[in-house]
Tab-separated table of C-alpha atoms in Angstrom:
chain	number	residue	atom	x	y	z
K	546	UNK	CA	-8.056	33.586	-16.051
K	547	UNK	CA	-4.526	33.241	-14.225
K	548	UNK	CA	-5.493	29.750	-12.947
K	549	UNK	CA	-6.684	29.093	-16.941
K	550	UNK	CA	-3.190	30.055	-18.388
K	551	UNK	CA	-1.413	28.268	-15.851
K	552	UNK	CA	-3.232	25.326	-16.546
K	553	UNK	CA	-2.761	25.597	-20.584
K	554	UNK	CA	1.067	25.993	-19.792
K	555	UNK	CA	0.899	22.561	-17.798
K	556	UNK	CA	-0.630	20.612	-20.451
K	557	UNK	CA	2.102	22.602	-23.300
K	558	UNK	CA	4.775	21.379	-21.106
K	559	UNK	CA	3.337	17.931	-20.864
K	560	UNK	CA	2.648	17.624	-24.401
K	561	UNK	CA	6.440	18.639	-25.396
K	562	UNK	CA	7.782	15.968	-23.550
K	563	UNK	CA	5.882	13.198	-25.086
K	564	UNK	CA	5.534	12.346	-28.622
K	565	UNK	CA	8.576	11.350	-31.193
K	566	UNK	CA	11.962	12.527	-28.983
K	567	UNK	CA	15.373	12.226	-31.100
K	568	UNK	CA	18.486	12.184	-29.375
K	569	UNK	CA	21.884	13.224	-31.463
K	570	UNK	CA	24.654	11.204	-30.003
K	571	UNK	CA	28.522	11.957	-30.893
K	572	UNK	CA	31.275	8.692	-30.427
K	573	UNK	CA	34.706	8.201	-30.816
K	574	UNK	CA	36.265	5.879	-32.549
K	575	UNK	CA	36.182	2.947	-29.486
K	576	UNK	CA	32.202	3.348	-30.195
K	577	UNK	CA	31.576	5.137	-26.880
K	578	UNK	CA	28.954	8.314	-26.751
K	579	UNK	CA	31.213	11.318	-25.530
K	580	UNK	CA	28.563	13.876	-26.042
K	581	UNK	CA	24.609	13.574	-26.599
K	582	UNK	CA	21.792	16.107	-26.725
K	583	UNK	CA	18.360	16.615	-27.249
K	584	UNK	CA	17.022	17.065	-31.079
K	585	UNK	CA	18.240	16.187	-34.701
K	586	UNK	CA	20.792	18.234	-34.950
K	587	UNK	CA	23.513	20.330	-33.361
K	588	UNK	CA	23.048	24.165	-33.420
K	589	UNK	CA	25.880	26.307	-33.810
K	590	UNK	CA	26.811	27.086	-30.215
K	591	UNK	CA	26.505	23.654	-28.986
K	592	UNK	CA	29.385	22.996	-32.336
K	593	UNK	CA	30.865	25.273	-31.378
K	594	UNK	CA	31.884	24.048	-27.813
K	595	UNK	CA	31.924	20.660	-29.088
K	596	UNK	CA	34.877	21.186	-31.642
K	597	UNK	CA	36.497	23.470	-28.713
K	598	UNK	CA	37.238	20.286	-26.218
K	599	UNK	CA	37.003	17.789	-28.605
K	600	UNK	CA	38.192	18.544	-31.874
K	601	UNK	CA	36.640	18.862	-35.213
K	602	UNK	CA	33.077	17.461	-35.398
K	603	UNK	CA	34.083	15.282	-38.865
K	604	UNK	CA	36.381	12.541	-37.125
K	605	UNK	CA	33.412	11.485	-34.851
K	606	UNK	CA	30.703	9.345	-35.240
K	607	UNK	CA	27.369	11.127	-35.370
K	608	UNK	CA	23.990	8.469	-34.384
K	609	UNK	CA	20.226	9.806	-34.277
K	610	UNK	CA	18.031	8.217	-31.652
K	611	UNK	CA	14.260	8.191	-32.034
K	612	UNK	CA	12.251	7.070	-30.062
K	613	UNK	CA	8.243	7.312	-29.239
K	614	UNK	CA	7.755	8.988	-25.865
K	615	UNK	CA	3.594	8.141	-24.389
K	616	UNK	CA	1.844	11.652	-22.606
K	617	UNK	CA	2.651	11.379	-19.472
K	618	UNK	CA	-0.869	11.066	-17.462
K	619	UNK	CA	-0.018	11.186	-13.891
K	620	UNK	CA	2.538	13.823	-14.023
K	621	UNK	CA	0.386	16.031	-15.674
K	622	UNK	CA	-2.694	14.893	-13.463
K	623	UNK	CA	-0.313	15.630	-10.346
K	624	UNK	CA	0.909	19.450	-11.643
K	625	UNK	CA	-2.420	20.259	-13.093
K	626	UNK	CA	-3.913	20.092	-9.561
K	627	UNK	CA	-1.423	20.363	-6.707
K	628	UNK	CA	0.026	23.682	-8.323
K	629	UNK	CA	-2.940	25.862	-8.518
K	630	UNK	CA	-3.814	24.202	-4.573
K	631	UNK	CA	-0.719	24.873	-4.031
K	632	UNK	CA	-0.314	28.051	-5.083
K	633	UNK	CA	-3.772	29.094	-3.806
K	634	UNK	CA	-3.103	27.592	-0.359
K	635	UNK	CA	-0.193	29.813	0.084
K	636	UNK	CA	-1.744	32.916	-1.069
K	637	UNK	CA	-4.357	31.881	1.268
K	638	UNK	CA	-2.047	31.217	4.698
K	639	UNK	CA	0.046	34.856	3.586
K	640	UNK	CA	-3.175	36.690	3.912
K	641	UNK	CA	-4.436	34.910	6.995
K	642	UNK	CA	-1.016	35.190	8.555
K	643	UNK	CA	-0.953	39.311	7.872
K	644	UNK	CA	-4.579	39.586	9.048
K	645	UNK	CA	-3.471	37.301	12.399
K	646	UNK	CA	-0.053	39.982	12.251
K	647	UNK	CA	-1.963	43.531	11.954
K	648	UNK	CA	-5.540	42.977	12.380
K	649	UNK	CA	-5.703	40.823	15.058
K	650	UNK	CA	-8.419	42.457	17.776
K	651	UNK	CA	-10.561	42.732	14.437
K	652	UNK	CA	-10.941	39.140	13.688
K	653	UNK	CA	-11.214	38.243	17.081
K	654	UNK	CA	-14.353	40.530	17.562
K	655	UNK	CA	-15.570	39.391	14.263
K	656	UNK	CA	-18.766	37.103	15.050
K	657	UNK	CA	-20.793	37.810	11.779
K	658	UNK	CA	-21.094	34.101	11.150
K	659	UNK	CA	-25.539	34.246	10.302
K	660	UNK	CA	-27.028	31.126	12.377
K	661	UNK	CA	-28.882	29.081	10.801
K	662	UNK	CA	-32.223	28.501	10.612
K	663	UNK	CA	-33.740	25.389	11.979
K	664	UNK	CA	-36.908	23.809	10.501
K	665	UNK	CA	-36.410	25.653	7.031
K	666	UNK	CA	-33.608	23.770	5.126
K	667	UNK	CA	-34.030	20.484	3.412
K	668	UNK	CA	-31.134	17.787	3.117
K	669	UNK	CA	-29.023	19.250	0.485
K	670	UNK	CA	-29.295	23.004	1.794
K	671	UNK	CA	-27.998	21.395	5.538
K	672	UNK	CA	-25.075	18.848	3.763
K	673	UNK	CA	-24.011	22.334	1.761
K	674	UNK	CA	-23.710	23.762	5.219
K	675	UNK	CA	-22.193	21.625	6.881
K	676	UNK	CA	-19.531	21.443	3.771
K	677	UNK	CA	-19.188	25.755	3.832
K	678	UNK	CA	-18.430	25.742	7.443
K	679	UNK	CA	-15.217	23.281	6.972
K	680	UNK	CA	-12.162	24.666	6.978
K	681	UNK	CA	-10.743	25.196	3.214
K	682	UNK	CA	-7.206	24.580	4.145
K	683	UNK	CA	-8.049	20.951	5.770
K	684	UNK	CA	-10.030	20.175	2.602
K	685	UNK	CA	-6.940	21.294	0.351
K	686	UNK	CA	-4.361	19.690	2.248
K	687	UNK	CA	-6.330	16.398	2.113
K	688	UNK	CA	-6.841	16.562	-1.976
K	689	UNK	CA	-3.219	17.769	-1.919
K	690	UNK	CA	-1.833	14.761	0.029
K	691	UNK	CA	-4.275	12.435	-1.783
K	692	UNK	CA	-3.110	13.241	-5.300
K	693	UNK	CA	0.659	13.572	-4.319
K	694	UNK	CA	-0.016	9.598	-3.271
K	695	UNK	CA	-1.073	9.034	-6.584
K	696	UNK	CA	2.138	10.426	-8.460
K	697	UNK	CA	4.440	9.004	-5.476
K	698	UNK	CA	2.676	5.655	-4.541
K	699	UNK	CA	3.170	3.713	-7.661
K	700	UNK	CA	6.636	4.929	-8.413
K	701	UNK	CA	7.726	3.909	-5.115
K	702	UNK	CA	6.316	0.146	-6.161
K	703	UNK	CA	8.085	0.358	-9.201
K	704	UNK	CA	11.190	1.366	-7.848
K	705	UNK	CA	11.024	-1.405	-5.156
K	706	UNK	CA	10.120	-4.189	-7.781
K	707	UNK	CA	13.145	-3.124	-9.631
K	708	UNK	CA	14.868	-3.422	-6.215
K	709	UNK	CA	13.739	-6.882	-5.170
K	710	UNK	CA	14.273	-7.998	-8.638
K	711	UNK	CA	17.710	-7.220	-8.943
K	712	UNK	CA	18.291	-8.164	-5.676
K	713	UNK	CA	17.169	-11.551	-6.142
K	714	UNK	CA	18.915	-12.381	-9.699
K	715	UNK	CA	21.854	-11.415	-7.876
K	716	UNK	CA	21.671	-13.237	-4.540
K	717	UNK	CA	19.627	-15.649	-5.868
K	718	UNK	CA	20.657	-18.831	-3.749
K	719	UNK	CA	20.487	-16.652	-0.354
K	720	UNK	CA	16.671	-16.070	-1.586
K	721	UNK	CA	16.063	-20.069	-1.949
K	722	UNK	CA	17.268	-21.186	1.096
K	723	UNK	CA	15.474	-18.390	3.025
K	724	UNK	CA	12.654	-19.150	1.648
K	725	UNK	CA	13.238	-22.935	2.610
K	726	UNK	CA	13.772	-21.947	6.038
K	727	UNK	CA	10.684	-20.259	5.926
K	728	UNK	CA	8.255	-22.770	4.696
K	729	UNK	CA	10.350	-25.538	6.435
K	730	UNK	CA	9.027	-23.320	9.885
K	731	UNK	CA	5.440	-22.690	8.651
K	732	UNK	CA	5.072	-26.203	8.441
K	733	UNK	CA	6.827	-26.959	11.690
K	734	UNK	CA	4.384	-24.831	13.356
K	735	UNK	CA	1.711	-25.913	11.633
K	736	UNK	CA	2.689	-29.780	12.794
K	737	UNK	CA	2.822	-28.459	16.493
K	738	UNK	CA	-0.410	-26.949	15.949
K	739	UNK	CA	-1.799	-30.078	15.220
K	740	UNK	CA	-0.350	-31.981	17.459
K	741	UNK	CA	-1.589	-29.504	20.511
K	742	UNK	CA	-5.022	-29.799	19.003
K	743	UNK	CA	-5.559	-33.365	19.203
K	744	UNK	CA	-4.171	-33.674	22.710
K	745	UNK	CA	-6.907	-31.077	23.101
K	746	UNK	CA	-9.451	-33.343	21.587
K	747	UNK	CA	-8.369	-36.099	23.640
K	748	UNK	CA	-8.254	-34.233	26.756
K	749	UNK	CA	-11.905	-33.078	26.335
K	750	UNK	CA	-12.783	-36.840	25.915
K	751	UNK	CA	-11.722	-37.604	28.466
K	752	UNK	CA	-13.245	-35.080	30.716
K	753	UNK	CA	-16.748	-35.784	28.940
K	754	UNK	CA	-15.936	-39.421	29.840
K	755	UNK	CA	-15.591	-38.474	33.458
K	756	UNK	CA	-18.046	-36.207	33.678
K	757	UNK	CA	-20.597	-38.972	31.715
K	758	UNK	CA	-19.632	-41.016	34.711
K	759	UNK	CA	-20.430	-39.107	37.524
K	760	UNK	CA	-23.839	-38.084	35.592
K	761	UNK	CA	-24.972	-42.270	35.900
K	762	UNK	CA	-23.842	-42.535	39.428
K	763	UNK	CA	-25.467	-39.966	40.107
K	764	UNK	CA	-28.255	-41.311	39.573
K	765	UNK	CA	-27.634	-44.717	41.710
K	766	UNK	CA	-26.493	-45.105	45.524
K	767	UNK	CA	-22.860	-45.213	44.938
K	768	UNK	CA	-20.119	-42.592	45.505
K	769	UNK	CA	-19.303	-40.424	43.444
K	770	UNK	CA	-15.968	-40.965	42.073
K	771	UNK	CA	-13.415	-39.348	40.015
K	772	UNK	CA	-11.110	-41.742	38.998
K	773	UNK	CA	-11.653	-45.708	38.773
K	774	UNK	CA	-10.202	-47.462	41.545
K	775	UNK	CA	-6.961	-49.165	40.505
K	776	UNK	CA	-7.787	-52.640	41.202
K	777	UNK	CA	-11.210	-52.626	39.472
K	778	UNK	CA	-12.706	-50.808	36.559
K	779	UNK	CA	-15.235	-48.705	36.605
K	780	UNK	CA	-18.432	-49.522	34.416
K	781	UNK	CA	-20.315	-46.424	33.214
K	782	UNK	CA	-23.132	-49.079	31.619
K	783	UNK	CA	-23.769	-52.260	32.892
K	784	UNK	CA	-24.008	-54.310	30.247
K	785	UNK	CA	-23.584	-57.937	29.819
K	786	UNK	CA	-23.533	-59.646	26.092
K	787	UNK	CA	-25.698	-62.198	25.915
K	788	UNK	CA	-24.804	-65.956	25.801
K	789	UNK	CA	-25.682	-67.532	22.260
K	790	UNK	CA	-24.941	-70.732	23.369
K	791	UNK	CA	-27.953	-70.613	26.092
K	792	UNK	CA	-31.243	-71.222	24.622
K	793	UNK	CA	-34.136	-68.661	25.115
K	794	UNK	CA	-36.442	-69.461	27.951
């Protein structure tokens, strides 16, 4: 029932703060807001300190804002379950702590943990075991964590993108030539890259060349050679074209 009200009371709160909000704004006679609060009108003590520092409330400007305020989701999401886990993990560590504090030798005698029974549980009665034997407080503090990402993750990326974008309407130029710089060195490396890779390629040619060579005279009488000598070339095929000019025998 306590965790029921406390829940209702979330939601109430959530639901006041969204909907049709007026502001009541008070200006001078420059046009700038020297005192604003919440609602249509001024109550009595809040004219009452007004006309104390300022004056009389009639030679100021009085302006209504309205404006459409959407439920807020997330924040009410967040509250409606990291409070009562909150709350409940608390109460929780208090009573372990004073049962660690003055009954200490009784917990650590305590072994009343039933064994289970092997052979007689199917897959959901073992899976339901295995989840009652984790500890509560590691199970908490993960949904805890994991929700508090949700509320503080995507205000963090909208309060970077507002960062970067004012950062780069105001250093705008600094922004273009970095980012000249940058591509200018992607592409550099990219050139070297390729560059590295063909001499690969023609290195590995060249050492199926040689080793194309030493496969045919292998086969023959002759040394085996490395290189070509530098005063002849070396012929991997003999071939000869034939003469066109010669007739056929």
């Amino acid at each position: 029932m306590g965790l029921f009200l406390l829940e209702i009371e979330i939601f109430a709160l959530a639901a006041m703060t969204s909907g049709k909000q007026s502001i009541l704004q008070v200006l001078d006679t420059q046009g700038n807001i020297i005192h604003e609060t919440s609602g249509n009108n001024l109550s009595e003590f809040n004219k009452h300190n007004f006309e104390k520092v300022f004056g009389p409330l009639g030679k100021y400007t009085v302006r209504l804002n309205t404006h459409e305020t959407p439920f807020p989701f997330r924040a009410w999401f967040v509250a409606a379950i990291c409070i009562p886990i909150g709350a409940m993990m608390l109460f929780g560590f208090l009573v372990k702590a004073y049962l660690a504090l003055f009954h200490g030798e009784a917990l650590a005698g305590d072994d009343s943990t039933p064994a289970s029974k092997p052979g007689f549980e199917n897959n959901l009665e073992s899976t339901l075991n295995r989840i009652s034997r984790m500890n509560i407080f590691n199970i908490g503090f993960l949904i805890f964590v994991g929700v508090i990402s949700y509320w503080i993750i995507p205000n963090m990326i909208t309060y970077l993108g507002h960062i970067g974008i004012d950062l780069f309407v105001r250093f705008e130029k600094v922004f273009i030539v970095l980012g000249a710089i940058v591509v200018g060195a992607v592409l550099w490396i990219i050139y070297l890259r390729y560059l590295l890779a063909k001499k690969s390629i023609e290195s590995q040619i060249e050492i199926e060349k040689h080793r194309l060579s030493l496969e045919y005279h292998s086969q023959t009488d002759e040394p085996l050679l490395l290189e070509s000598p530098s005063n002849e070339v070396q012929k991997i095929i003999d071939y000869k074209p034939e003469d066109k000019d010669t007739p056929p025998s």
